[in-house]
mmCIF file of C-alpha atoms in Angstrom:
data_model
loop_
_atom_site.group_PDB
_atom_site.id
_atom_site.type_symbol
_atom_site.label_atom_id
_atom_site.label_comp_id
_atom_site.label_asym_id
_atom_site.label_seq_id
_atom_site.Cartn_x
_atom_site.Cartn_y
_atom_site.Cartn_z
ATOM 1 C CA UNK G 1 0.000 0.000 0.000
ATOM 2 C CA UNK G 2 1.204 3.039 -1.145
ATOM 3 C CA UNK G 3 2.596 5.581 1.698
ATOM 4 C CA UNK G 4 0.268 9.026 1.476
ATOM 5 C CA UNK G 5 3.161 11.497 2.404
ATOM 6 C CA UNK G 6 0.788 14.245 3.645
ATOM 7 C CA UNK G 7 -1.161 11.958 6.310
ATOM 8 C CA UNK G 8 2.209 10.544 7.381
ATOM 9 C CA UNK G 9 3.531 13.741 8.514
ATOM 10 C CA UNK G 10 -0.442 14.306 9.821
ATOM 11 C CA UNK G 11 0.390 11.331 12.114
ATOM 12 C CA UNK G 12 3.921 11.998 12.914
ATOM 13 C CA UNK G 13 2.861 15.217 13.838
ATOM 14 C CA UNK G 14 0.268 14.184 16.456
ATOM 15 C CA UNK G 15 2.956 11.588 17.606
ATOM 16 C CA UNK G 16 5.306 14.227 18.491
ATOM 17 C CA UNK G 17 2.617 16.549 19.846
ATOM 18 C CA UNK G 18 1.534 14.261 21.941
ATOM 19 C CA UNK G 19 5.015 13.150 23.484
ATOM 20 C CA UNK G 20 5.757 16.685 23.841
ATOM 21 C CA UNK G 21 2.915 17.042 25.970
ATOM 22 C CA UNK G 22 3.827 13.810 28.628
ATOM 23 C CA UNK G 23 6.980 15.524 28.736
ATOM 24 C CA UNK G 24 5.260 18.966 29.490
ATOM 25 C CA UNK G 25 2.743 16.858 31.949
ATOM 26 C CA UNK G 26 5.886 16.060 33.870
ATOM 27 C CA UNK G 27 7.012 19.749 33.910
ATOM 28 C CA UNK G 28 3.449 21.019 35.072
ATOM 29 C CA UNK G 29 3.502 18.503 38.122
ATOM 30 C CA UNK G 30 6.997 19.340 38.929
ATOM 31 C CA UNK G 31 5.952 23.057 38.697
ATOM 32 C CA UNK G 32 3.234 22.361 41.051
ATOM 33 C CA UNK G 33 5.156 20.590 43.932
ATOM 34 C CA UNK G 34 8.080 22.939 43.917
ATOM 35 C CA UNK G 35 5.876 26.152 44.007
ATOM 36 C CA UNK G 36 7.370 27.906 41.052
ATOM 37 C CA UNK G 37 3.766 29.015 39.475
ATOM 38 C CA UNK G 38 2.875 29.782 43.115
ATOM 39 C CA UNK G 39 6.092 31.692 43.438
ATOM 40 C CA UNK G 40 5.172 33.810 40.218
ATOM 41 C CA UNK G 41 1.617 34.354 40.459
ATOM 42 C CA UNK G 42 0.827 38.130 40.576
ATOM 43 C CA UNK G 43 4.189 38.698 40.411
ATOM 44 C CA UNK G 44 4.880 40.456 36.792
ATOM 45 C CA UNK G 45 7.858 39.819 35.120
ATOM 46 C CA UNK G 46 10.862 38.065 37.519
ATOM 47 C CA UNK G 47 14.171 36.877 36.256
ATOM 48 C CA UNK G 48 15.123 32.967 36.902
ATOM 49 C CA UNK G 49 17.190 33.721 39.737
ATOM 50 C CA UNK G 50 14.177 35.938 41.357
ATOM 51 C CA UNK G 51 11.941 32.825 40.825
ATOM 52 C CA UNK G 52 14.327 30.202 41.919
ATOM 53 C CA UNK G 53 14.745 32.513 45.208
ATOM 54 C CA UNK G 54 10.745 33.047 45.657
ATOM 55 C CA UNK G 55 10.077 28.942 44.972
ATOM 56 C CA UNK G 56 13.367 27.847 47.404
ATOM 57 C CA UNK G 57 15.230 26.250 44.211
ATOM 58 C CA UNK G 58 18.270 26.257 42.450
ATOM 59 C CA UNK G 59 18.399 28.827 39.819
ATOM 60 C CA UNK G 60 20.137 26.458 37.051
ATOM 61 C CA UNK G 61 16.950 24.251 37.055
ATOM 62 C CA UNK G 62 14.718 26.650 37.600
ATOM 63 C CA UNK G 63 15.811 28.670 34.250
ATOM 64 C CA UNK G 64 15.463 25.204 32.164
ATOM 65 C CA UNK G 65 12.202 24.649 33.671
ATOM 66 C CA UNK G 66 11.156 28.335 32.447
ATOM 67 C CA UNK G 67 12.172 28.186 29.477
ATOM 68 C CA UNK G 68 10.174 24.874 28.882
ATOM 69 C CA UNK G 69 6.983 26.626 29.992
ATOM 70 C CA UNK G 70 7.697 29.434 27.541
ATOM 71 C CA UNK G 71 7.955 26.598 24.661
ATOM 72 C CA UNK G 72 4.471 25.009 26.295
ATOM 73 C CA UNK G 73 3.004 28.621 25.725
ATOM 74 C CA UNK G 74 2.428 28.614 29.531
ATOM 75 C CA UNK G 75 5.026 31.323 30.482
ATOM 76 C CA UNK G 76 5.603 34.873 28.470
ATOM 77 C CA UNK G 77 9.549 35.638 28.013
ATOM 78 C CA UNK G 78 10.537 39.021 27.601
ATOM 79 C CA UNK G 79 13.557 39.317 25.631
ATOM 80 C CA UNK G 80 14.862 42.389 26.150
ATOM 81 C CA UNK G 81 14.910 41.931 30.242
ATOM 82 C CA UNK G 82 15.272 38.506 30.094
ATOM 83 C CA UNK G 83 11.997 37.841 32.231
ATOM 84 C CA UNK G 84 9.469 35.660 32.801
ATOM 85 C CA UNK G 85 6.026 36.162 33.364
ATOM 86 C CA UNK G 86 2.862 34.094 34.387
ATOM 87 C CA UNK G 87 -0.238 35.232 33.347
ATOM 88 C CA UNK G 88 -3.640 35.698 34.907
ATOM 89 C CA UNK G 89 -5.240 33.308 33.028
ATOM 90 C CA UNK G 90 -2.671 30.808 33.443
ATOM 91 C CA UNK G 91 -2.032 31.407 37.051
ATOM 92 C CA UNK G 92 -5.951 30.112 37.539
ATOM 93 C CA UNK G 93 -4.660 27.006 35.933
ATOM 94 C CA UNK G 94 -1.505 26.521 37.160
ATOM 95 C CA UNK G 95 -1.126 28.310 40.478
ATOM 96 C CA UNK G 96 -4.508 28.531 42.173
ATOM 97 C CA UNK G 97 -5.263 25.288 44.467
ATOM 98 C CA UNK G 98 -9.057 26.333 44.665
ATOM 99 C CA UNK G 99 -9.582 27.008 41.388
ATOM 100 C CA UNK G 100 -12.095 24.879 39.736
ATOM 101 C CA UNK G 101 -9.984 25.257 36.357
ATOM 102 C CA UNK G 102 -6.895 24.062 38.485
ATOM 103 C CA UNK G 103 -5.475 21.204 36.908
ATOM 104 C CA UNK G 104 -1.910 20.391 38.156
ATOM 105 C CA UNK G 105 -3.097 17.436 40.777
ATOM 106 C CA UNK G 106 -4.225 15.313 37.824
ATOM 107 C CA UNK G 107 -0.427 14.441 36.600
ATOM 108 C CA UNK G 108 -0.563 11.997 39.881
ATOM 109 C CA UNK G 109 -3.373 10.027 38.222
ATOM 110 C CA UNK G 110 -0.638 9.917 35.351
ATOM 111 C CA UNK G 111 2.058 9.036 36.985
ATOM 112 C CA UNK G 112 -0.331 5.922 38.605
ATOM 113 C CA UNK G 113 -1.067 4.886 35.261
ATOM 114 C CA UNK G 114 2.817 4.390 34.736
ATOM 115 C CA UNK G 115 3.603 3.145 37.571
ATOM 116 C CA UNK G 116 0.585 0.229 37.529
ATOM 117 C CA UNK G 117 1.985 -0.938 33.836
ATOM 118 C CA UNK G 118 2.404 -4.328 34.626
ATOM 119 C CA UNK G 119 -0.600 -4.694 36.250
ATOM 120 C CA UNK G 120 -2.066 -2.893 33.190
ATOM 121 C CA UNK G 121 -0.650 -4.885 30.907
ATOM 122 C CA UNK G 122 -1.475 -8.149 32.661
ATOM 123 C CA UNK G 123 -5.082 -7.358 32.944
ATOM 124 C CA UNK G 124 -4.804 -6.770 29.009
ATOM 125 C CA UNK G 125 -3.180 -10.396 28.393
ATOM 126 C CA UNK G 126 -5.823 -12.096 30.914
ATOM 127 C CA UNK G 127 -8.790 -10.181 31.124
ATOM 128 C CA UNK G 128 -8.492 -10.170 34.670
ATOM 129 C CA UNK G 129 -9.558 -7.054 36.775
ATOM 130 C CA UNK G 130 -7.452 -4.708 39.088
ATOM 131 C CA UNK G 131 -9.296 -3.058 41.891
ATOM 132 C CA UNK G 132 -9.650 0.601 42.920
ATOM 133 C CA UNK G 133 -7.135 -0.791 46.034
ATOM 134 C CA UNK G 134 -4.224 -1.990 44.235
ATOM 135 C CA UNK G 135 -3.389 0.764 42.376
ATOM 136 C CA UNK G 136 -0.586 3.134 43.123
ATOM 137 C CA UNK G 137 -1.555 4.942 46.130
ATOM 138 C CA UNK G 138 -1.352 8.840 43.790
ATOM 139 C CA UNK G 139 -4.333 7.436 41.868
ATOM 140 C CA UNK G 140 -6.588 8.085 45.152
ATOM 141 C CA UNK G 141 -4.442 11.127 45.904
ATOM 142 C CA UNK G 142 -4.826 12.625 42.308
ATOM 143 C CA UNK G 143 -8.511 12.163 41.777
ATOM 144 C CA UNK G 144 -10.177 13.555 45.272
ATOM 145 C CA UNK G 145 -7.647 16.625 44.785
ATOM 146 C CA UNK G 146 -8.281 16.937 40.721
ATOM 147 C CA UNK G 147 -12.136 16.359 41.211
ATOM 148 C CA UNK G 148 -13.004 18.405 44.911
ATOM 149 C CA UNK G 149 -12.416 21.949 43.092
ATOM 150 C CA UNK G 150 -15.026 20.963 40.299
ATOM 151 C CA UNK G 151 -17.515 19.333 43.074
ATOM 152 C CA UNK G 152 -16.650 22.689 45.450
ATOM 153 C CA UNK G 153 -17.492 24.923 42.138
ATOM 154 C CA UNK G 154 -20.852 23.605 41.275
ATOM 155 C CA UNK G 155 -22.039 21.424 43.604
ATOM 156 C CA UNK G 156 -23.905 23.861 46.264
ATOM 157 C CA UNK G 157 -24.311 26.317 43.705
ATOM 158 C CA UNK G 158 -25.288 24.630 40.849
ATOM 159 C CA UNK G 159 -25.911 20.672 40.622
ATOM 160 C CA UNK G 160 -28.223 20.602 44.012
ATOM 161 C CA UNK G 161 -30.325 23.624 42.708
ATOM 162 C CA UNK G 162 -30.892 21.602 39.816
ATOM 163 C CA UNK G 163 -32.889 18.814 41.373
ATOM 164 C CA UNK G 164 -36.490 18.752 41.780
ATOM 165 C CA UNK G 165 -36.917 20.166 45.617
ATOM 166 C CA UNK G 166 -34.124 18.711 46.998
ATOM 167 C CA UNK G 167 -32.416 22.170 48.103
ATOM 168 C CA UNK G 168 -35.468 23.104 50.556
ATOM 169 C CA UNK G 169 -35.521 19.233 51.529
ATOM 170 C CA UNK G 170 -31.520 19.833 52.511
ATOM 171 C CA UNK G 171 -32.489 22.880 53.986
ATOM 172 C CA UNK G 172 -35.191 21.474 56.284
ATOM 173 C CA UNK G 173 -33.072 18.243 57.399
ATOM 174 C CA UNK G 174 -32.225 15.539 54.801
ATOM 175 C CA UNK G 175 -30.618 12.007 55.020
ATOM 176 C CA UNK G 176 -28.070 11.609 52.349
ATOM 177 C CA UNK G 177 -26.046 9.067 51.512
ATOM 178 C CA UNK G 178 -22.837 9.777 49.393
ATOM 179 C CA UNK G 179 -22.058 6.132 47.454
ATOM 180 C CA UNK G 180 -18.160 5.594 46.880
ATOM 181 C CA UNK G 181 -17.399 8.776 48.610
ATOM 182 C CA UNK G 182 -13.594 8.324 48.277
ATOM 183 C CA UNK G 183 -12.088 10.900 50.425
ATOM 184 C CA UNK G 184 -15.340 12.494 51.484
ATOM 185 C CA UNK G 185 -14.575 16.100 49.665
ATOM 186 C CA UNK G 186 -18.353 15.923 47.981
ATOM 187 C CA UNK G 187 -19.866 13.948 51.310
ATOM 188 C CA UNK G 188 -18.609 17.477 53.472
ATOM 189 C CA UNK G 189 -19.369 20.535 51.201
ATOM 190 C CA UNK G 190 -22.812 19.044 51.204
ATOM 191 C CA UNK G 191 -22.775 18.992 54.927
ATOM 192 C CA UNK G 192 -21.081 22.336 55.765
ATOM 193 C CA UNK G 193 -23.781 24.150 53.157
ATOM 194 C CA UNK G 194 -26.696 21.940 54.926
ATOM 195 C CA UNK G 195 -26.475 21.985 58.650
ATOM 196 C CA UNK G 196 -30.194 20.775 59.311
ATOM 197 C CA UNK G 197 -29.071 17.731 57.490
ATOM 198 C CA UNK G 198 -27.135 14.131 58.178
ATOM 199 C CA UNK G 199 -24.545 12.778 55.764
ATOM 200 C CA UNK G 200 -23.652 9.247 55.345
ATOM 201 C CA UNK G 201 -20.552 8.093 53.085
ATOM 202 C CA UNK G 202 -20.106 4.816 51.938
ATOM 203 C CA UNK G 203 -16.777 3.172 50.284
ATOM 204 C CA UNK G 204 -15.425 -0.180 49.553
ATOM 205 C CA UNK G 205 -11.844 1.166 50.279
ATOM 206 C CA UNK G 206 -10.279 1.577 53.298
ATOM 207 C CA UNK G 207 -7.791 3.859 53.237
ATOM 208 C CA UNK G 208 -9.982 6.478 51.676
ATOM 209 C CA UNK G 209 -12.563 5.838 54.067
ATOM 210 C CA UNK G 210 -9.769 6.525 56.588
ATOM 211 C CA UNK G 211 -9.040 9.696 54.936
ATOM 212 C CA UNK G 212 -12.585 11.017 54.874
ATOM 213 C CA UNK G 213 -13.034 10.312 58.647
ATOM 214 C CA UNK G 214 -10.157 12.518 58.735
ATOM 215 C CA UNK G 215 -11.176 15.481 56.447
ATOM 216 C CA UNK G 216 -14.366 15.461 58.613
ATOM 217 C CA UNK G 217 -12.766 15.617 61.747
ATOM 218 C CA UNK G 218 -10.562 18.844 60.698
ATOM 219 C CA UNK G 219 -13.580 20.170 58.973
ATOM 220 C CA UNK G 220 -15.779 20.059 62.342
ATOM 221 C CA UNK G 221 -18.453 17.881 60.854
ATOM 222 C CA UNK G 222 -17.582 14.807 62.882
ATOM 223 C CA UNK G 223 -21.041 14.818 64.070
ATOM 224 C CA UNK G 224 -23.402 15.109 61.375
ATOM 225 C CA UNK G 225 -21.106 12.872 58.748
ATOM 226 C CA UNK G 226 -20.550 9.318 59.308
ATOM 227 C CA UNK G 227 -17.996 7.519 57.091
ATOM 228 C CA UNK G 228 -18.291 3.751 56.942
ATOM 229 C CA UNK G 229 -16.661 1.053 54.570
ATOM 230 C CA UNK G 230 -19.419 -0.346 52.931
ATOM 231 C CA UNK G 231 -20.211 -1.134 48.861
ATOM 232 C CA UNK G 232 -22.658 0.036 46.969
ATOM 233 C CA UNK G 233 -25.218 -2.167 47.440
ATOM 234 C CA UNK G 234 -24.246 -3.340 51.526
ATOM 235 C CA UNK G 235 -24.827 0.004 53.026
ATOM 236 C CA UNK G 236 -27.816 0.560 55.484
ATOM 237 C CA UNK G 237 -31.329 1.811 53.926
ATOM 238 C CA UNK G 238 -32.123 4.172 55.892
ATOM 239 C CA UNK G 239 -34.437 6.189 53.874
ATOM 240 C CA UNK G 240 -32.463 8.692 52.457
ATOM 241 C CA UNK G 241 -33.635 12.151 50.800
ATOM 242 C CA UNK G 242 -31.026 12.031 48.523
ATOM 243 C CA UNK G 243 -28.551 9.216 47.251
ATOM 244 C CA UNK G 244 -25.130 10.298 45.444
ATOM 245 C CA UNK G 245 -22.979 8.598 42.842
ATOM 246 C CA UNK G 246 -20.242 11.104 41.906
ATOM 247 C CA UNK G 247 -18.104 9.797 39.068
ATOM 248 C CA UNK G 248 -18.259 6.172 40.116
ATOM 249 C CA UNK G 249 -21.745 4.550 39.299
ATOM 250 C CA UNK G 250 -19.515 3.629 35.991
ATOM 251 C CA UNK G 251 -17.145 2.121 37.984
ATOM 252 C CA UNK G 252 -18.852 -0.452 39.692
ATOM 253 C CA UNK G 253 -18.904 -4.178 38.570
ATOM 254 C CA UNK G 254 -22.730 -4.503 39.494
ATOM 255 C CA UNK G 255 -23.945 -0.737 38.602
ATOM 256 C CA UNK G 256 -27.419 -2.610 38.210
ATOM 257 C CA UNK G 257 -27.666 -3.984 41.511
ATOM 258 C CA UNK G 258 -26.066 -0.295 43.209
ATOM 259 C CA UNK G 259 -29.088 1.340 41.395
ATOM 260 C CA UNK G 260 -31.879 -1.295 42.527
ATOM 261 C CA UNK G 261 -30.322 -0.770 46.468
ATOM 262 C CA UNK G 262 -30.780 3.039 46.259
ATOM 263 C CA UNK G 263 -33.991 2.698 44.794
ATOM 264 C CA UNK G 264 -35.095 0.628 47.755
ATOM 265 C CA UNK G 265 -33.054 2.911 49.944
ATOM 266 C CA UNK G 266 -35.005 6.398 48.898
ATOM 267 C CA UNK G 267 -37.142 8.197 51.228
ATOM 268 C CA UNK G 268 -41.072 8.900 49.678
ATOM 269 C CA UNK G 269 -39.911 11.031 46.946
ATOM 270 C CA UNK G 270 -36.286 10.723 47.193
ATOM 271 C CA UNK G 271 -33.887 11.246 44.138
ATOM 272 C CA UNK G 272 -30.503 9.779 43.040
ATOM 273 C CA UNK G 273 -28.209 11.781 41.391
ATOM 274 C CA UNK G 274 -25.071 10.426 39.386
ATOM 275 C CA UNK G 275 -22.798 12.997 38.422
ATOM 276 C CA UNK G 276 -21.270 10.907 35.443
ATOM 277 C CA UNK G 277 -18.298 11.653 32.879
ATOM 278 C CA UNK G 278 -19.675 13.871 29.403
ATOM 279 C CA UNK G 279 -19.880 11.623 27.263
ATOM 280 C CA UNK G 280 -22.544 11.465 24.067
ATOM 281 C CA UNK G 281 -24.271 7.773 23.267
ATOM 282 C CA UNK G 282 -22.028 7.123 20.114
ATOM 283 C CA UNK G 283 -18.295 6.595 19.734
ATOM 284 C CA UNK G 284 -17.505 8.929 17.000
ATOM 285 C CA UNK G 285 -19.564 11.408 18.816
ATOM 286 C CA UNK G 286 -16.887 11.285 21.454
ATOM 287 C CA UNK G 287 -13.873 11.848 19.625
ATOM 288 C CA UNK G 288 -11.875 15.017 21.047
ATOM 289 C CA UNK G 289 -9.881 15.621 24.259
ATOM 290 C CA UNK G 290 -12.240 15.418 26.728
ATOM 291 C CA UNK G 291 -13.076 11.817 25.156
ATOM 292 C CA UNK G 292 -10.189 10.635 24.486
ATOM 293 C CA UNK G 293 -9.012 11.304 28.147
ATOM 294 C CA UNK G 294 -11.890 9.297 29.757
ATOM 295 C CA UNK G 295 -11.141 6.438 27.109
ATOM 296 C CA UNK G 296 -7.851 6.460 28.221
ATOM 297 C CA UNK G 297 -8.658 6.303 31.872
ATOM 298 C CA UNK G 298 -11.341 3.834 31.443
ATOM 299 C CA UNK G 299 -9.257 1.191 29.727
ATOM 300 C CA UNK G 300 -7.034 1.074 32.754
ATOM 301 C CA UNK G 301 -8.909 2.411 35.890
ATOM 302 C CA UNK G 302 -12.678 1.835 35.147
ATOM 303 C CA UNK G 303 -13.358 -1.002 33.594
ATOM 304 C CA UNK G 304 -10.230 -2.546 35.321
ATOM 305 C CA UNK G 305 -12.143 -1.979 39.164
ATOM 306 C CA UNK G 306 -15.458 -3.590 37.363
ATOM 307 C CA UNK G 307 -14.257 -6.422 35.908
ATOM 308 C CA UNK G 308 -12.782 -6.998 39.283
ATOM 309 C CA UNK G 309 -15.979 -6.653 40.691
ATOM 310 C CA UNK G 310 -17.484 -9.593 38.800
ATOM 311 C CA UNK G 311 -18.358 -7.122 35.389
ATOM 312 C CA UNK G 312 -21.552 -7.782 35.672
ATOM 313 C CA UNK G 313 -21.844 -4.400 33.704
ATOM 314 C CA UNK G 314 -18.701 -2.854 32.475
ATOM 315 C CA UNK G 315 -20.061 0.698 31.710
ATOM 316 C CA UNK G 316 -16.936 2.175 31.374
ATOM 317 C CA UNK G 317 -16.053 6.282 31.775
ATOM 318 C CA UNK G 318 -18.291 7.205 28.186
ATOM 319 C CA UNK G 319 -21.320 4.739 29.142
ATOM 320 C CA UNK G 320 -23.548 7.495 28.010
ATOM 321 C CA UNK G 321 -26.655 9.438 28.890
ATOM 322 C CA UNK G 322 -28.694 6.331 26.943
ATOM 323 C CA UNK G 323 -27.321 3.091 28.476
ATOM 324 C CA UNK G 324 -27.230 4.739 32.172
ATOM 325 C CA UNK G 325 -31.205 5.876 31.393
ATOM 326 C CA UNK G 326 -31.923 1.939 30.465
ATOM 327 C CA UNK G 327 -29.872 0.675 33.599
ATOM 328 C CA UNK G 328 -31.448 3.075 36.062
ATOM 329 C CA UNK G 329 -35.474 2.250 34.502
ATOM 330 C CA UNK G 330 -34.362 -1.596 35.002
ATOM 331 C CA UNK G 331 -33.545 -1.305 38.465
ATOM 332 C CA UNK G 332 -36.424 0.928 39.703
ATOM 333 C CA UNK G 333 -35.613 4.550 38.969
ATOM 334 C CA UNK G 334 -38.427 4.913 36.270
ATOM 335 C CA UNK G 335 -38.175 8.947 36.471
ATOM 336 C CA UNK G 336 -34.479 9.564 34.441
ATOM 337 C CA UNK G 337 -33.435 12.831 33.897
ATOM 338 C CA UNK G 338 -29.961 15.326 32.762
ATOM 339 C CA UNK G 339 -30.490 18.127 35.278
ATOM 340 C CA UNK G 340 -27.080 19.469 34.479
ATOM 341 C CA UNK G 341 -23.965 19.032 32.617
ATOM 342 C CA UNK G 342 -20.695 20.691 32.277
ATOM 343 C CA UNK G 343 -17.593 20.117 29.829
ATOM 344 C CA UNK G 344 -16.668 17.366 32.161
ATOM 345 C CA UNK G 345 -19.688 16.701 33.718
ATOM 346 C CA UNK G 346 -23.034 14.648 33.265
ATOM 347 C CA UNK G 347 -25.407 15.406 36.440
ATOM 348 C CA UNK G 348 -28.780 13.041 36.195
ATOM 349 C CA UNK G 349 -31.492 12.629 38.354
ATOM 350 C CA UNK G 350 -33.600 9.555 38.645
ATOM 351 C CA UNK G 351 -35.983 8.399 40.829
ATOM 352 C CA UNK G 352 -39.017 5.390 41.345
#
């Protein structure tokens, strides 16, 4: 077959973009732990050594690492001073730790990826699974820090609201019950914006669990949020206001039998909400960065933790607003709804 020259250098070029970019992934994270984009923000224009002397680093590195953001397009150079600067726009990306468009802290789930390979690559070979648990321990670091801006962003303000009633319900004094809860960073906004209510969150894994009981203990909320290891169809029915799958319903090697135990679980007029990965219903309505990300994650952390589970459903990370509509009518939640979405984001409400 005959090579077409101008598709070749199509593909090369993508190649090389995108190995440019794990390479610039690498320099982002670094950036982030050593405080150089902290060390800049705000700051205007600073030479290397004024950065290296803000950040607590050697100068000789630092003015590499520089100049490696100003070939990422991250970091303005100013020739004539020989300066660098980091913008406002950037510094919300780079440098702010509460901004919702901060994205450093997902390099760790990278850098899991890599360091699971072999496990990766025997699950490929065998079509075994590999549980949430036996992954590198910066998977559950990178995720609750990567996902708790988004969840603090929107939410109070913006995913609750969007739910038939449930604000004044939450408002009043709600049971909810917050279904692989991970480190607990959705379980307690929910509880410090809702004081009249109780919190419940539920996880198969241990040390996040741990965690959570933690993060609730320095957030003051040791008394209205109760953290237990439990899966997502073991924990107690306590007829909850509101059940909450956030990013993991896909997960799950049973997602079927999780939605059938929160529909038995709901309170008279109760509501689940799954906050879900975008994704549309069709493959090649997914293609693009956002989808090609979640693919990527999905082949090695999603379906992975389901077929562990038994697969008795592997939905993986672009299941779909369609297939998670039929699995939630099967299983008792006849009312299916999108209430909200972002760029990221699916946030669906079902209930009996």
């Amino acid at each position: 077959m005959e090579m077409r020259q101008a598709r070749l250098d199509a593909v090369l070029d993508r190649a090389l973009t995108d190995l440019s970019g794990s390479y610039g992934g690498f320099m982002i994270h670094l950036g982030n732990r050593l405080g150089l984009y902290r060390a800049m923000a705000g700051a205007g224009p600073l030479s290397a050594e004024e950065v290296a002397h803000r950040a607590g680093c050697a100068e000789r590195y630092v003015q590499e690492w520089l100049n490696s953001q100003v070939a990422g397009g991250y970091v303005a150079y100013h020739p004539a001073s020989r300066t660098y600067e980091l913008g406002t726009e950037e510094a919300a990306v780079l440098a702010d730790e509460d901004s919702a468009l901060f994205f450093p802290n997902a390099w760790q789930v990278v850098a899991s990826m890599w360091a699971d390979e072999e496990r990766s690559v025997e699950a490929f070979r065998t079509g075994r699974g590999v549980a949430w648990g036996e992954h590198d321990g910066r998977l559950f670091c990178g995720v609750a820090a990567f996902y708790r801006n988004g969840y603090r962003t929107h939410l109070v303000r913006d995913w609750l609201p969007a739910l038939d009633g449930m604000v004044a319900r939450l408002e009043a004094g709600a049971r909810v019950a917050d279904v692989g809860c991970g480190h607990g960073h959705s379980t307690l906004l929910m509880a410090q914006a809702f004081p009249q209510s109780r919190f419940w969150g539920f996880d198969p894994h241990a040390a996040s669990i741990e965690e959570a009981r933690r993060n609730a203990e320095a957030a003051g909320l040791g008394d209205r949020v109760v953290f237990e290891v439990r899966d997502a169809a073991g924990y107690p029915a306590l007829e909850y206001d509101l059940i909450c799958f956030f990013d993991c319903l896909h997960d799950l090697g049973a997602p079927d039998l999780a939605l059938r135990h929160a529909a038995e679980s709901l309170a008279p007029d109760g509501s689940v909400m799954m906050v879900e990965p975008f994704a549309h219903d069709r493959v090649e309505d997914n293609v693009g960065p956002v989808g090609r990300l979640y693919y990527s994650a999905s082949s090695v952390l999603c379906c992975a933790h389901a077929i562990s589970e038994g697969g008795r459903h592997v939905l993986g990370a672009q299941a779909g607003e369609a297939r998670l509509a039929q699995l939630a009518r099967a299983n008792g939640l006849s009312r299916f709804r999108r209430a909200a979405e972002t760029s990221f984001n699916l946030v669906l409400e079902a209930r009996p």
